[in-house]
Amino acid sequence: MKSFFFEKICITILLSTTPIFAYQQNQEDQIQCESIVEVVKIDSFNPDIIIQNLASLTFHIGELKTHSQNIHQHIVFEENEVDQLWNNSSQFYLLQQYKLSDQERKIEEFDFAYKAYINAIDLRTKNESILAQDQLNEAFNIVSTIWCEAIDFDLNRPKQFDQIIDSRALKGNISYEISKNHHNKSDLSYLPKSILDKMSPYIISEDHPMKSRLDAIFTKNRVTQNEKAFSKAGFIPKGKPGLRSYVQVASHPKLPGYLVKVYFDNELREKQHKPSWKWLIQRCLGAEKIDEIINKKKLKHFCVAKKCIYPLPKEPTPPLTGKYTRHLAILLVTDMKLMSERINLQAWKEKITTKHLDELYTIISYAKGSSYRPDNINYTENEKFAFIDTEYPTKGPDFDRIRKFLSHDMLKYWDKLVKNGGK
């Protein structure tokens, strides 16, 4: 595998002692930069390319370390494709205003990751699987961290940076049904401050159209005590609680246009040993990230359910016995009007186009996350595909699980997208 891109990095770092913002101000520096390093031209710099290549590279290394030699059912990257991903990803430091010392350190880390990856490939050919796994873990941890940092900066970068790199896509407003500065009049003093601080950005606002209706439903009885109490309060369950999530999804006549996701108090199990309120926060965070990307990138074929947390009232409480626990909150989500499972699977086979896949690749590259399957990205009545399960916002990228649901032609296109780091 070639390592020519590190020569480009070494040349570029010498020119990067001045922050990238200064290139436009200092004409001589800009001329010098363009004449020495052809690949680093401000007018052609595209953050999407770097982030998408980092996403595909992270995915590739993750697949190697997870599936070892058994990759016949997964996306197989050719050597030249991996070379190109490393090469395109190597400009990651241009996305941030690193100080020179930090820039040098980051590039050294990236160099180390590349060498660890090369060593791992060599060790695998020698059947040194344990040593190869260690090297792949090193490479994955570094590249995935750089990918996450690049996403965070790109989605929150200063306006003057947009002007320099001419990022036309990052415009638009986000319309979200939570208020990070809302004034909640409900008595939440019973919640520990450590929990309330984490939950508060996603708590339903007092002026939300469903807030008073939720209060009316949940202040009379402990509605979430068990399935019987839940149904008695007028909720209409959609199936049974999730086998792995333990969440019950339901509608209610007094909550038109919305669904709730609840944990019953007689459900004592904890998914991955985490309390239920943490999973609700993760669902909100995942939905918020996807919503932000869809809006900023002006994507047309996908949408996401709006989510907010409704803390259950202090009273009434569940029975004080060992058969019950106290779940602190429920999730309120917009009803996305999902089509049936049969129609959904058919839509993934027949209605998905290259434009859909371009958008999906962008979303996964920026949103991270996992479990991207048709049951979590469901076809809707308005002919969009809705992200409905967003509780893993820090995992990923997961480019693999959707593959078996695509048509032959779309599968070929998807694999090409992933291996090329985008178009």
CSV table of N, CA and C in Angstrom, one decimal, residues 292-394:
chain,number,residue,atom,x,y,z
A,292,GLU,N,-30.7,18.0,12.4
A,292,GLU,CA,-29.8,19.1,12.1
A,292,GLU,C,-29.2,18.8,10.7
A,293,ILE,N,-28.8,17.6,10.5
A,293,ILE,CA,-28.1,17.3,9.2
A,293,ILE,C,-29.1,17.4,8.1
A,294,ILE,N,-30.3,16.9,8.2
A,294,ILE,CA,-31.3,17.0,7.2
A,294,ILE,C,-31.6,18.4,6.8
A,295,ASN,N,-31.7,19.3,7.8
A,295,ASN,CA,-31.9,20.7,7.5
A,295,ASN,C,-30.7,21.4,6.9
A,296,LYS,N,-29.6,21.2,7.5
A,296,LYS,CA,-28.4,21.9,7.0
A,296,LYS,C,-28.0,21.5,5.6
A,297,LYS,N,-28.2,20.2,5.3
A,297,LYS,CA,-27.8,19.7,4.0
A,297,LYS,C,-29.0,19.7,3.0
A,298,LYS,N,-30.1,20.2,3.5
A,298,LYS,CA,-31.3,20.3,2.7
A,298,LYS,C,-31.7,19.0,2.0
A,299,LEU,N,-31.7,18.0,2.7
A,299,LEU,CA,-32.1,16.6,2.2
A,299,LEU,C,-33.6,16.5,2.0
A,300,LYS,N,-34.0,15.8,1.0
A,300,LYS,CA,-35.4,15.8,0.6
A,300,LYS,C,-36.1,14.4,0.9
A,301,HIS,N,-35.4,13.4,0.9
A,301,HIS,CA,-36.0,12.0,0.9
A,301,HIS,C,-36.1,11.4,2.3
A,302,PHE,N,-35.5,12.0,3.3
A,302,PHE,CA,-35.5,11.4,4.7
A,302,PHE,C,-36.1,12.5,5.7
A,303,CYS,N,-36.6,11.9,6.8
A,303,CYS,CA,-37.1,12.8,7.9
A,303,CYS,C,-36.8,12.0,9.2
A,304,VAL,N,-37.1,12.7,10.3
A,304,VAL,CA,-36.9,12.1,11.6
A,304,VAL,C,-38.0,12.5,12.5
A,305,ALA,N,-38.4,11.6,13.4
A,305,ALA,CA,-39.4,11.9,14.4
A,305,ALA,C,-38.9,12.9,15.4
A,306,LYS,N,-39.6,13.9,15.7
A,306,LYS,CA,-39.3,14.9,16.7
A,306,LYS,C,-39.5,14.2,18.1
A,307,LYS,N,-38.6,14.4,19.0
A,307,LYS,CA,-38.7,13.7,20.3
A,307,LYS,C,-38.5,14.7,21.4
A,308,CYS,N,-39.2,14.5,22.5
A,308,CYS,CA,-38.9,15.3,23.7
A,308,CYS,C,-39.3,14.4,24.9
A,309,ILE,N,-38.8,14.7,26.0
A,309,ILE,CA,-39.0,14.0,27.3
A,309,ILE,C,-40.1,14.6,28.1
A,310,TYR,N,-41.0,13.8,28.6
A,310,TYR,CA,-42.0,14.2,29.6
A,310,TYR,C,-41.6,13.5,30.9
A,311,PRO,N,-41.1,14.3,31.9
A,311,PRO,CA,-40.8,13.7,33.2
A,311,PRO,C,-42.2,13.3,33.9
A,312,LEU,N,-42.2,12.1,34.4
A,312,LEU,CA,-43.5,11.7,35.1
A,312,LEU,C,-43.6,12.5,36.4
A,313,PRO,N,-44.9,12.8,36.8
A,313,PRO,CA,-45.1,13.6,38.0
A,313,PRO,C,-44.6,12.9,39.2
A,314,LYS,N,-44.2,13.7,40.2
A,314,LYS,CA,-43.8,13.1,41.5
A,314,LYS,C,-44.8,12.2,42.1
A,315,GLU,N,-46.0,12.6,42.0
A,315,GLU,CA,-47.1,11.7,42.5
A,315,GLU,C,-48.1,11.5,41.3
A,316,PRO,N,-48.7,10.3,41.3
A,316,PRO,CA,-48.6,9.2,42.2
A,316,PRO,C,-47.3,8.4,41.9
A,317,THR,N,-46.9,7.6,42.9
A,317,THR,CA,-45.7,6.8,42.7
A,317,THR,C,-46.1,5.3,42.5
A,318,PRO,N,-45.2,4.5,42.0
A,318,PRO,CA,-45.5,3.1,41.8
A,318,PRO,C,-45.5,2.4,43.2
A,319,PRO,N,-46.0,1.2,43.4
A,319,PRO,CA,-46.0,0.5,44.7
A,319,PRO,C,-44.6,0.4,45.2
A,320,LEU,N,-44.4,0.5,46.5
A,320,LEU,CA,-43.1,0.5,47.1
A,320,LEU,C,-42.8,-1.0,47.5
A,321,THR,N,-42.6,-1.8,46.5
A,321,THR,CA,-42.3,-3.2,46.7
A,321,THR,C,-41.2,-3.6,45.7
A,322,GLY,N,-40.6,-4.7,45.9
A,322,GLY,CA,-39.5,-5.2,45.1
A,322,GLY,C,-39.9,-5.5,43.7
A,323,LYS,N,-41.2,-5.6,43.4
A,323,LYS,CA,-41.7,-6.0,42.1
A,323,LYS,C,-41.8,-4.8,41.2
A,324,TYR,N,-41.5,-3.6,41.7
A,324,TYR,CA,-41.6,-2.4,40.9
A,324,TYR,C,-40.4,-1.5,41.1
A,325,THR,N,-40.1,-0.7,40.0
A,325,THR,CA,-39.1,0.3,40.1
A,325,THR,C,-39.8,1.6,39.7
A,326,ARG,N,-39.1,2.7,39.8
A,326,ARG,CA,-39.6,4.0,39.4
A,326,ARG,C,-38.9,4.5,38.1
A,327,HIS,N,-39.5,4.4,37.0
A,327,HIS,CA,-39.0,5.0,35.8
A,327,HIS,C,-39.4,6.5,35.8
A,328,LEU,N,-38.4,7.3,35.5
A,328,LEU,CA,-38.6,8.8,35.7
A,328,LEU,C,-39.3,9.5,34.6
A,329,ALA,N,-39.4,9.0,33.4
A,329,ALA,CA,-39.9,9.8,32.3
A,329,ALA,C,-40.4,8.9,31.2
A,330,ILE,N,-41.1,9.5,30.2
A,330,ILE,CA,-41.5,8.9,29.0
A,330,ILE,C,-41.1,9.7,27.8
A,331,LEU,N,-41.2,9.2,26.7
A,331,LEU,CA,-40.8,9.9,25.5
A,331,LEU,C,-42.0,10.2,24.6
A,332,LEU,N,-42.1,11.5,24.2
A,332,LEU,CA,-43.2,11.9,23.3
A,332,LEU,C,-42.6,12.1,21.9
A,333,VAL,N,-43.1,11.4,20.9
A,333,VAL,CA,-42.6,11.5,19.6
A,333,VAL,C,-43.7,11.8,18.6
A,334,THR,N,-43.3,12.5,17.5
A,334,THR,CA,-44.3,12.7,16.4
A,334,THR,C,-44.7,11.4,15.7
A,335,ASP,N,-45.9,11.2,15.4
A,335,ASP,CA,-46.4,10.0,14.7
A,335,ASP,C,-46.0,10.2,13.2
A,336,MET,N,-45.1,9.4,12.7
A,336,MET,CA,-44.6,9.6,11.3
A,336,MET,C,-45.5,8.9,10.3
A,337,LYS,N,-46.6,8.3,10.7
A,337,LYS,CA,-47.5,7.6,9.8
A,337,LYS,C,-46.8,6.6,9.0
A,338,LEU,N,-46.3,5.6,9.6
A,338,LEU,CA,-45.5,4.6,9.0
A,338,LEU,C,-46.3,3.6,8.2
A,339,MET,N,-45.8,3.2,7.1
A,339,MET,CA,-46.4,2.2,6.3
A,339,MET,C,-46.2,0.8,6.9
A,340,SER,N,-47.0,-0.2,6.5
A,340,SER,CA,-46.8,-1.6,7.0
A,340,SER,C,-45.5,-2.1,6.7
A,341,GLU,N,-45.1,-3.2,7.4
A,341,GLU,CA,-43.8,-3.8,7.2
A,341,GLU,C,-43.7,-4.3,5.8
A,342,ARG,N,-44.7,-4.9,5.2
A,342,ARG,CA,-44.6,-5.4,3.8
A,342,ARG,C,-44.4,-4.2,2.9
A,343,ILE,N,-45.1,-3.2,3.0
A,343,ILE,CA,-44.9,-2.0,2.1
A,343,ILE,C,-43.6,-1.4,2.3
A,344,ASN,N,-43.1,-1.3,3.5
A,344,ASN,CA,-41.8,-0.7,3.9
A,344,ASN,C,-40.7,-1.5,3.2
A,345,LEU,N,-40.7,-2.8,3.3
A,345,LEU,CA,-39.6,-3.6,2.7
A,345,LEU,C,-39.7,-3.5,1.2
A,346,GLN,N,-40.9,-3.5,0.7
A,346,GLN,CA,-41.1,-3.3,-0.8
A,346,GLN,C,-40.5,-2.0,-1.3
A,347,ALA,N,-40.7,-1.0,-0.5
A,347,ALA,CA,-40.2,0.4,-0.8
A,347,ALA,C,-38.7,0.4,-0.8
A,348,TRP,N,-38.1,-0.3,0.1
A,348,TRP,CA,-36.6,-0.3,0.1
A,348,TRP,C,-36.1,-1.0,-1.1
A,349,LYS,N,-36.8,-2.0,-1.6
A,349,LYS,CA,-36.4,-2.7,-2.8
A,349,LYS,C,-36.7,-2.0,-4.1
A,350,GLU,N,-37.8,-1.2,-4.1
A,350,GLU,CA,-38.3,-0.7,-5.4
A,350,GLU,C,-38.3,0.8,-5.5
A,351,LYS,N,-38.3,1.5,-4.4
A,351,LYS,CA,-38.4,3.0,-4.5
A,351,LYS,C,-37.1,3.7,-4.2
A,352,ILE,N,-36.2,3.0,-3.7
A,352,ILE,CA,-34.9,3.6,-3.4
A,352,ILE,C,-34.1,3.9,-4.7
A,353,THR,N,-33.6,5.1,-4.8
A,353,THR,CA,-32.9,5.5,-6.0
A,353,THR,C,-31.5,5.9,-5.6
A,354,THR,N,-30.6,6.3,-6.5
A,354,THR,CA,-29.3,6.8,-6.2
A,354,THR,C,-29.4,8.0,-5.4
A,355,LYS,N,-30.4,8.9,-5.6
A,355,LYS,CA,-30.5,10.1,-4.8
A,355,LYS,C,-30.8,9.8,-3.4
A,356,HIS,N,-31.6,8.8,-3.1
A,356,HIS,CA,-31.9,8.4,-1.8
A,356,HIS,C,-30.6,7.9,-1.1
A,357,LEU,N,-29.8,7.1,-1.8
A,357,LEU,CA,-28.6,6.6,-1.2
A,357,LEU,C,-27.6,7.6,-1.0
A,358,ASP,N,-27.5,8.6,-1.9
A,358,ASP,CA,-26.6,9.7,-1.6
A,358,ASP,C,-26.9,10.4,-0.3
A,359,GLU,N,-28.2,10.7,-0.1
A,359,GLU,CA,-28.6,11.3,1.1
A,359,GLU,C,-28.4,10.5,2.4
A,360,LEU,N,-28.7,9.2,2.2
A,360,LEU,CA,-28.5,8.3,3.4
A,360,LEU,C,-27.1,8.2,3.8
A,361,TYR,N,-26.2,8.1,2.7
A,361,TYR,CA,-24.7,8.1,3.0
A,361,TYR,C,-24.3,9.3,3.8
A,362,THR,N,-24.8,10.5,3.3
A,362,THR,CA,-24.5,11.7,4.0
A,362,THR,C,-24.9,11.7,5.5
A,363,ILE,N,-26.2,11.3,5.7
A,363,ILE,CA,-26.7,11.3,7.1
A,363,ILE,C,-25.9,10.4,8.0
A,364,ILE,N,-25.6,9.1,7.5
A,364,ILE,CA,-24.8,8.2,8.3
A,364,ILE,C,-23.4,8.7,8.6
A,365,SER,N,-22.8,9.4,7.6
A,365,SER,CA,-21.5,9.9,7.7
A,365,SER,C,-21.4,11.0,8.7
A,366,TYR,N,-22.4,11.7,8.9
A,366,TYR,CA,-22.4,12.8,9.9
A,366,TYR,C,-23.1,12.5,11.2
A,367,ALA,N,-24.1,11.6,11.2
A,367,ALA,CA,-24.9,11.4,12.4
A,367,ALA,C,-24.3,10.2,13.2
A,368,LYS,N,-23.4,9.5,12.6
A,368,LYS,CA,-22.9,8.3,13.3
A,368,LYS,C,-24.1,7.3,13.5
A,369,GLY,N,-24.1,6.7,14.6
A,369,GLY,CA,-25.3,5.8,14.9
A,369,GLY,C,-25.1,4.4,14.2
A,370,SER,N,-26.1,3.5,14.6
A,370,SER,CA,-26.0,2.2,14.1
A,370,SER,C,-27.5,1.6,14.0
A,371,SER,N,-27.6,0.4,13.7
A,371,SER,CA,-28.9,-0.3,13.5
A,371,SER,C,-29.7,0.4,12.4
A,372,TYR,N,-29.0,0.8,11.3
A,372,TYR,CA,-29.8,1.4,10.2
A,372,TYR,C,-30.3,0.3,9.3
A,373,ARG,N,-31.6,-0.1,9.7
A,373,ARG,CA,-32.3,-1.1,8.9
A,373,ARG,C,-33.7,-0.6,8.6
A,374,PRO,N,-34.4,-1.2,7.7
A,374,PRO,CA,-35.8,-0.7,7.3
A,374,PRO,C,-36.7,-0.6,8.5
A,375,ASP,N,-36.6,-1.4,9.6
A,375,ASP,CA,-37.5,-1.3,10.7
A,375,ASP,C,-37.1,-0.1,11.5
A,376,ASN,N,-36.0,0.5,11.3
A,376,ASN,CA,-35.6,1.8,12.0
A,376,ASN,C,-35.6,3.0,11.1
A,377,ILE,N,-35.7,2.7,9.8
A,377,ILE,CA,-35.8,3.8,8.8
A,377,ILE,C,-37.0,3.4,7.9
A,378,ASN,N,-38.2,3.8,8.4
A,378,ASN,CA,-39.5,3.3,7.8
A,378,ASN,C,-40.1,4.2,6.8
A,379,TYR,N,-40.6,3.6,5.7
A,379,TYR,CA,-41.3,4.3,4.7
A,379,TYR,C,-42.6,4.9,5.2
A,380,THR,N,-42.9,6.1,4.9
A,380,THR,CA,-44.1,6.8,5.5
A,380,THR,C,-45.2,7.1,4.4
A,381,GLU,N,-46.3,7.6,4.9
A,381,GLU,CA,-47.4,7.9,4.0
A,381,GLU,C,-47.0,9.1,3.1
A,382,ASN,N,-46.1,10.0,3.5
A,382,ASN,CA,-45.8,11.1,2.7
A,382,ASN,C,-44.6,10.8,1.7
A,383,GLU,N,-44.3,9.5,1.6
A,383,GLU,CA,-43.3,8.9,0.7
A,383,GLU,C,-41.9,9.4,1.0
A,384,LYS,N,-41.6,9.6,2.3
A,384,LYS,CA,-40.3,9.8,2.8
A,384,LYS,C,-39.9,8.6,3.7
A,385,PHE,N,-38.6,8.5,3.9
A,385,PHE,CA,-38.2,7.5,4.8
A,385,PHE,C,-37.8,8.1,6.2
A,386,ALA,N,-38.4,7.6,7.2
A,386,ALA,CA,-38.3,8.3,8.6
A,386,ALA,C,-37.4,7.5,9.5
A,387,PHE,N,-36.4,8.2,10.1
A,387,PHE,CA,-35.6,7.6,11.1
A,387,PHE,C,-36.5,7.6,12.4
A,388,ILE,N,-36.7,6.4,12.9
A,388,ILE,CA,-37.6,6.3,14.1
A,388,ILE,C,-36.9,5.8,15.4
A,389,ASP,N,-35.8,5.1,15.2
A,389,ASP,CA,-35.1,4.6,16.4
A,389,ASP,C,-33.7,5.2,16.3
A,390,THR,N,-33.4,6.0,17.3
A,390,THR,CA,-32.2,6.8,17.3
A,390,THR,C,-31.4,6.7,18.6
A,391,GLU,N,-31.4,5.6,19.2
A,391,GLU,CA,-30.8,5.5,20.6
A,391,GLU,C,-29.4,5.1,20.6
A,392,TYR,N,-28.7,5.1,19.4
A,392,TYR,CA,-27.3,4.8,19.4
A,392,TYR,C,-26.5,5.9,18.7
A,393,PRO,N,-26.6,7.2,19.2
A,393,PRO,CA,-26.0,8.3,18.4
A,393,PRO,C,-24.5,8.4,18.4
A,394,THR,N,-23.8,7.5,19.2
A,394,THR,CA,-22.4,7.6,19.3
A,394,THR,C,-21.7,6.4,18.7
